[in-house]
Coordinates of C-alpha atoms in Angstrom, one line a residue:
M1 CA 107.9 109.7 150.0
A2 CA 109.0 109.2 146.4
I3 CA 110.0 112.4 144.8
L4 CA 110.5 112.7 140.9
T5 CA 112.6 115.7 139.8
A6 CA 114.0 117.0 136.7
P7 CA 117.2 118.5 137.9
G8 CA 119.0 121.1 135.8
L9 CA 116.2 121.2 133.2
A10 CA 114.1 124.3 132.0
T11 CA 111.0 123.1 133.8
G12 CA 112.7 122.8 137.2
V13 CA 109.6 121.4 138.8
A14 CA 109.6 118.6 141.3
Y15 CA 106.7 116.2 141.8
A16 CA 106.0 114.1 144.8
A17 CA 104.2 110.7 144.9
P18 CA 100.4 110.9 144.3
G19 CA 98.8 113.3 146.7
A20 CA 101.9 115.1 147.7
P21 CA 103.2 117.5 145.0
V22 CA 106.3 119.7 145.7
A23 CA 105.6 123.4 145.1
P24 CA 107.9 125.4 143.0
A25 CA 109.2 128.7 144.3
T26 CA 106.5 131.1 145.0
P27 CA 106.2 134.8 144.1
G28 CA 108.0 136.9 146.5
A29 CA 110.2 134.2 147.9
P30 CA 113.9 135.1 148.4
G31 CA 115.7 135.1 145.2
A32 CA 112.5 134.9 143.0
P33 CA 112.2 137.7 140.3
A34 CA 109.7 140.3 141.1
A35 CA 106.7 140.5 138.9
P36 CA 107.0 143.8 137.0
S37 CA 103.9 146.0 136.8
P38 CA 102.5 146.1 133.3
A39 CA 102.1 149.5 131.7
P40 CA 98.5 150.8 131.3
G41 CA 96.8 148.8 128.6
A42 CA 99.7 146.3 128.4
K43 CA 99.1 142.7 128.8
S44 CA 100.2 141.1 132.1
L45 CA 103.1 138.7 132.1
E46 CA 100.7 135.9 132.9
Q47 CA 98.6 136.8 129.8
V48 CA 101.7 136.8 127.7
R49 CA 102.5 133.2 129.0
K50 CA 99.1 132.0 128.2
D51 CA 99.3 133.6 124.6
I52 CA 102.7 131.9 124.1
E53 CA 101.5 128.6 125.4
E54 CA 98.6 128.7 123.1
L55 CA 100.6 129.5 120.0
Y56 CA 102.9 126.6 120.8
R57 CA 99.9 124.4 121.3
Q58 CA 98.6 125.3 117.9
A59 CA 102.1 124.7 116.5
G60 CA 101.9 121.3 118.0
A61 CA 98.7 120.5 116.4
A62 CA 100.1 121.6 113.0
T63 CA 103.2 119.5 113.7
D64 CA 100.9 116.4 114.1
S65 CA 99.4 117.2 110.7
Y66 CA 102.7 117.5 109.2
N67 CA 104.0 114.2 110.7
Q68 CA 100.8 112.5 109.5
A69 CA 101.1 113.9 106.0
E70 CA 104.8 112.9 106.0
A71 CA 104.0 109.3 107.1
E72 CA 101.2 109.1 104.4
A73 CA 103.5 110.4 101.7
K74 CA 106.2 107.9 102.6
A75 CA 103.6 105.1 102.3
Q76 CA 102.3 106.4 99.1
S77 CA 105.9 106.7 97.7
D78 CA 106.5 103.1 98.7
K79 CA 103.3 102.0 97.0
I80 CA 104.3 103.7 93.7
V81 CA 107.6 101.9 93.8
E82 CA 105.8 98.5 94.4
I83 CA 103.5 99.4 91.4
A84 CA 106.4 100.3 89.2
N85 CA 108.1 96.9 90.1
L86 CA 104.7 95.1 89.2
V87 CA 104.5 96.9 85.9
V88 CA 108.1 95.9 85.0
A89 CA 107.3 92.3 85.8
G90 CA 104.0 92.4 83.8
Q91 CA 105.7 93.9 80.8
E92 CA 108.3 91.2 81.0
R93 CA 105.6 88.6 81.2
I94 CA 103.9 90.0 78.2
S95 CA 107.1 89.9 76.1
T96 CA 107.5 86.3 77.1
L97 CA 104.0 85.3 76.2
K98 CA 104.3 87.2 72.8
G99 CA 107.5 85.5 72.2
R100 CA 105.8 82.1 72.7
A101 CA 103.0 83.1 70.4
G102 CA 105.4 84.3 67.7
A103 CA 107.4 81.0 68.0
A104 CA 104.2 78.9 67.5
A105 CA 103.2 81.1 64.4
R106 CA 106.6 80.7 62.8
A107 CA 106.5 76.9 63.3
Q108 CA 103.0 76.8 61.8
Y109 CA 104.2 78.8 58.7
R110 CA 107.2 76.6 58.2
S111 CA 104.8 73.5 58.2
G112 CA 102.6 74.8 55.5
G113 CA 100.1 76.5 57.7
L114 CA 99.3 73.5 59.8
P115 CA 100.9 72.8 63.2
P116 CA 102.5 69.3 63.6
S117 CA 99.9 68.2 65.9
A118 CA 97.2 69.0 63.3
K119 CA 99.1 66.9 60.8
L120 CA 99.1 63.9 63.1
A121 CA 95.4 64.2 63.8
L122 CA 94.8 64.1 60.0
S123 CA 96.9 60.9 59.7
E124 CA 95.3 57.7 58.4
D125 CA 97.2 55.6 60.9
P126 CA 94.8 55.1 63.9
N127 CA 97.4 55.3 66.6
Q128 CA 99.0 58.3 65.0
F129 CA 95.5 59.8 64.7
L130 CA 94.7 59.3 68.3
D131 CA 97.9 60.7 69.5
G132 CA 97.7 63.7 67.1
A133 CA 94.2 64.4 68.3
N134 CA 95.3 64.4 71.8
R135 CA 98.3 66.7 71.1
L136 CA 95.9 68.9 69.2
R137 CA 93.6 69.3 72.2
Q138 CA 96.7 70.0 74.4
G139 CA 97.9 72.5 71.9
E140 CA 94.6 74.2 71.8
K141 CA 94.4 74.4 75.5
A142 CA 98.0 75.8 75.7
A143 CA 97.2 78.4 73.2
S144 CA 93.9 79.4 75.0
D145 CA 95.7 79.6 78.3
M146 CA 98.4 81.7 76.8
L147 CA 95.8 84.1 75.3
T148 CA 93.9 84.2 78.7
E149 CA 97.1 85.0 80.6
L150 CA 98.1 87.6 78.0
D151 CA 94.8 89.2 78.3
R152 CA 94.8 89.1 82.2
T153 CA 98.4 90.6 82.3
Q154 CA 97.3 93.4 80.0
N155 CA 94.4 94.1 82.2
D156 CA 96.7 93.9 85.4
L157 CA 98.9 96.7 83.6
K158 CA 95.9 98.9 83.1
R159 CA 94.9 98.5 86.8
Y160 CA 98.5 99.3 87.9
A161 CA 98.5 102.3 85.8
Q162 CA 95.1 103.5 87.5
D163 CA 96.5 102.6 90.9
A164 CA 99.7 104.7 90.2
S165 CA 97.7 107.6 89.0
A166 CA 95.7 107.6 92.3
Q167 CA 98.7 107.2 94.5
W168 CA 100.4 110.1 92.6
A169 CA 97.3 112.3 93.3
L170 CA 97.4 111.4 97.0
L171 CA 101.1 112.0 97.1
E172 CA 100.6 115.4 95.6
A173 CA 97.6 116.2 98.1
N174 CA 99.9 115.1 101.0
R175 CA 102.7 117.3 99.7
I176 CA 100.4 120.3 99.8
K177 CA 99.2 119.3 103.2
Q178 CA 102.8 119.1 104.4
E179 CA 103.6 122.6 103.0
D180 CA 100.5 124.1 104.6
A181 CA 101.2 122.5 108.0
K182 CA 104.9 123.6 107.8
K183 CA 103.8 127.2 107.2
Q184 CA 101.4 127.1 110.1
I185 CA 104.1 125.7 112.3
E186 CA 106.6 128.4 111.4
E187 CA 104.1 131.2 111.7
K188 CA 103.1 130.1 115.2
I189 CA 106.5 129.5 116.5
K190 CA 107.7 132.9 114.9
A191 CA 104.7 134.7 116.7
A192 CA 105.5 133.0 120.0
E193 CA 109.2 133.8 119.8
E194 CA 108.5 137.3 118.9
L195 CA 106.4 137.6 122.1
E196 CA 109.1 136.1 124.2
N197 CA 111.8 138.1 122.6
K198 CA 110.1 141.3 123.7
L199 CA 110.5 140.4 127.2
E200 CA 113.6 141.6 129.4
A201 CA 115.8 139.0 131.0
E202 CA 114.0 139.4 134.4
E203 CA 110.6 138.9 132.7
K204 CA 111.9 135.9 130.8
A205 CA 113.0 134.3 134.2
R206 CA 109.7 135.2 135.7
L207 CA 107.9 133.6 132.7
I208 CA 109.6 130.2 133.3
Q209 CA 108.4 130.5 136.9
L210 CA 104.9 131.2 135.9
E211 CA 105.0 128.2 133.6
Q212 CA 106.2 126.1 136.6
E213 CA 103.5 127.5 138.9
A214 CA 100.8 126.9 136.2
Q215 CA 101.9 123.2 135.9
Y216 CA 102.1 122.8 139.7
K217 CA 98.6 124.3 140.1
A218 CA 97.2 122.0 137.5
Q219 CA 98.9 118.9 138.9
T220 CA 97.8 119.8 142.4
A221 CA 94.1 120.3 141.3
W222 CA 94.4 117.0 139.4
L223 CA 95.7 115.1 142.4
S224 CA 93.1 116.6 144.7
T225 CA 90.4 114.8 142.7
G226 CA 91.8 111.3 143.8
A227 CA 92.7 110.6 140.2
M228 CA 95.9 108.7 141.3
K229 CA 94.3 106.9 144.3
D230 CA 93.9 103.5 142.7
V231 CA 96.7 103.8 140.1
N232 CA 99.3 101.2 141.0
G233 CA 99.9 99.2 137.8
A234 CA 103.3 97.7 137.2
A235 CA 105.1 98.1 134.0
T236 CA 105.6 95.2 131.5
A237 CA 109.1 94.3 130.4
A238 CA 108.5 96.2 127.2
G239 CA 106.9 99.2 129.1
K240 CA 110.2 99.3 131.2
R241 CA 112.4 99.5 128.1
A242 CA 110.3 102.1 126.7
V243 CA 110.3 104.2 129.8
Q244 CA 114.2 103.8 130.0
Y245 CA 114.6 104.9 126.5
A246 CA 112.4 108.1 127.0
A247 CA 114.1 109.0 130.3
A248 CA 117.5 108.7 128.6
Q249 CA 116.5 111.5 126.3
M250 CA 116.1 114.0 128.9
G251 CA 117.8 117.3 128.2
K252 CA 117.5 116.9 124.5
P253 CA 115.8 119.7 122.7
Y254 CA 112.3 119.7 121.3
V255 CA 112.4 120.2 117.5
W256 CA 109.2 119.8 115.4
G257 CA 109.2 116.8 113.2
A258 CA 112.2 115.3 115.0
E259 CA 112.5 111.6 115.8
G260 CA 115.9 111.6 117.5
P261 CA 118.5 110.9 118.1
D262 CA 119.5 114.4 118.9
A263 CA 116.1 116.0 119.2
F264 CA 112.5 115.0 119.3
D265 CA 109.0 116.3 119.1
C266 CA 106.4 114.9 121.5
S267 CA 105.2 111.9 119.4
G268 CA 108.7 111.3 118.0
L269 CA 109.8 110.6 121.6
T270 CA 107.0 108.4 122.3
S271 CA 107.0 106.4 119.0
Q272 CA 110.8 106.0 119.2
A273 CA 110.7 104.9 122.8
W274 CA 108.3 102.0 122.0
L275 CA 110.1 101.2 118.7
S276 CA 113.2 100.7 120.9
A277 CA 111.1 98.3 123.1
G278 CA 110.2 96.3 120.0
R279 CA 106.7 97.6 119.6
P280 CA 106.3 100.1 116.6
I281 CA 103.5 102.5 117.0
P282 CA 101.8 105.2 115.0
R283 CA 103.9 108.2 114.6
T284 CA 101.6 111.0 115.7
S285 CA 99.7 111.7 118.9
Q286 CA 96.3 111.7 117.1
E287 CA 97.0 108.5 115.4
Q288 CA 98.4 107.0 118.7
M289 CA 95.1 107.9 120.2
R290 CA 93.0 106.6 117.4
L291 CA 94.7 103.3 116.8
L292 CA 96.0 102.2 120.2
P293 CA 93.8 100.5 122.9
K294 CA 92.5 103.0 125.4
V295 CA 92.7 102.2 129.1
A296 CA 91.0 103.8 132.1
L297 CA 93.0 106.2 134.2
K298 CA 92.8 104.0 137.2
D299 CA 94.5 101.1 135.2
M300 CA 97.3 103.2 134.0
R301 CA 100.8 101.8 134.3
P302 CA 104.3 102.9 133.3
G303 CA 104.9 103.0 129.5
D304 CA 101.3 104.0 128.7
L305 CA 100.8 107.1 126.7
I306 CA 98.9 110.1 127.9
I307 CA 97.3 112.0 125.2
Y308 CA 96.5 115.7 126.0
F309 CA 94.1 118.4 124.8
D310 CA 90.8 118.1 123.0
D311 CA 92.6 117.9 119.7
A312 CA 95.0 115.3 120.9
S313 CA 97.9 117.5 119.9
H314 CA 100.4 116.5 122.6
V315 CA 101.5 113.2 124.3
G316 CA 103.8 112.2 127.1
M317 CA 104.7 108.8 128.5
Y318 CA 103.6 107.9 132.0
I319 CA 106.6 106.8 134.2
G320 CA 105.0 106.2 137.5
D321 CA 104.3 108.3 140.7
G322 CA 102.0 110.6 139.0
A323 CA 104.6 111.8 136.5
M324 CA 105.3 111.6 132.9
V325 CA 108.3 112.3 130.5
H326 CA 107.6 114.4 127.3
A327 CA 109.1 116.7 124.8
P328 CA 107.2 120.0 125.7
R329 CA 107.6 122.6 123.0
P330 CA 110.1 124.5 120.9
G331 CA 112.5 126.2 123.2
R332 CA 112.3 123.5 125.9
H333 CA 113.9 120.2 126.4
V334 CA 112.8 116.6 127.1
T335 CA 111.8 116.6 130.8
I336 CA 109.7 115.2 133.6
A337 CA 106.3 116.9 134.4
G338 CA 103.3 116.0 136.3
A339 CA 100.9 113.8 134.4
G340 CA 98.1 116.1 135.4
S341 CA 99.9 119.3 134.4
M342 CA 97.8 119.6 131.3
P343 CA 94.3 118.6 130.3
I344 CA 94.1 114.8 129.8
K345 CA 92.2 113.5 126.8
A346 CA 92.9 109.8 126.9
V347 CA 95.4 107.1 128.1
V348 CA 96.4 104.5 125.5
R349 CA 98.5 101.3 125.7
P350 CA 101.1 100.3 123.1
D351 CA 101.4 96.9 124.6
A352 CA 97.9 95.9 125.3

């Protein structure tokens, strides 16, 4: 029986191969903290756990919004720089064209108002006349082309100005979106921490145990459906590299908005893991679900990403044997958990 464990990590849950999960310590077992009796009207520790979990899940959703706004703001900043470079090039081109037009006008002034080609066209010598007429046509075409190019370049500059204005508006909208998301994240995390900080040491230890039990119960229920019965896909070479990267980050803390190397949020871990495997993917769990090819659960293989919750606010990487590696939430570290320990929304494949 293949056992997957996360020794020394906060989750402390061991998972067996499909169909044989290993149970965490049960309430009342030797050495397990006794569950304190709540005061009349007070919430049970289990309800507190659910409240904290929901607050962190909401913070995770806001983190996804923050990360998406940040990625879009960077793209808009890059676009503004690109437009600025185009404006500089266009202005230089206009200066060149105006210089050529000025040189032609000065030459015409020095020749009494007629360009040399026009004088040749008016010559009584037939050969000079034909040569002059040809030069005159060439000169007219060159002048027409120059004016057309000048007009086109000026129109380009107007369009660049409009594009830049639109990008600035989007940049400002995303800045506001980032600030709103950051405020939500901080509020949710603060509320969760305040709930947890009210607990006594024994209650905090029991809270971790309750988390483990809830994960075990969800994983057991998921496995009992036969979800893993036909899952036996082998990882690709890129998938193996992504899994190796993600597993090597175990023990590093969750920090919202982090992409390593010292800390990660959930999609920061998965996006960096696949980047290390040579496959850039979207930054957020919602964009990963939207843009990456979806695969059936039975076709899942190591390296695939499992998207969780209806709002796609969490993501982990499947590593085989019914387990995944993920960055759970603030206050926890990158660890291994059961692939079915949270509600699965979809499975997506970065290297389809």
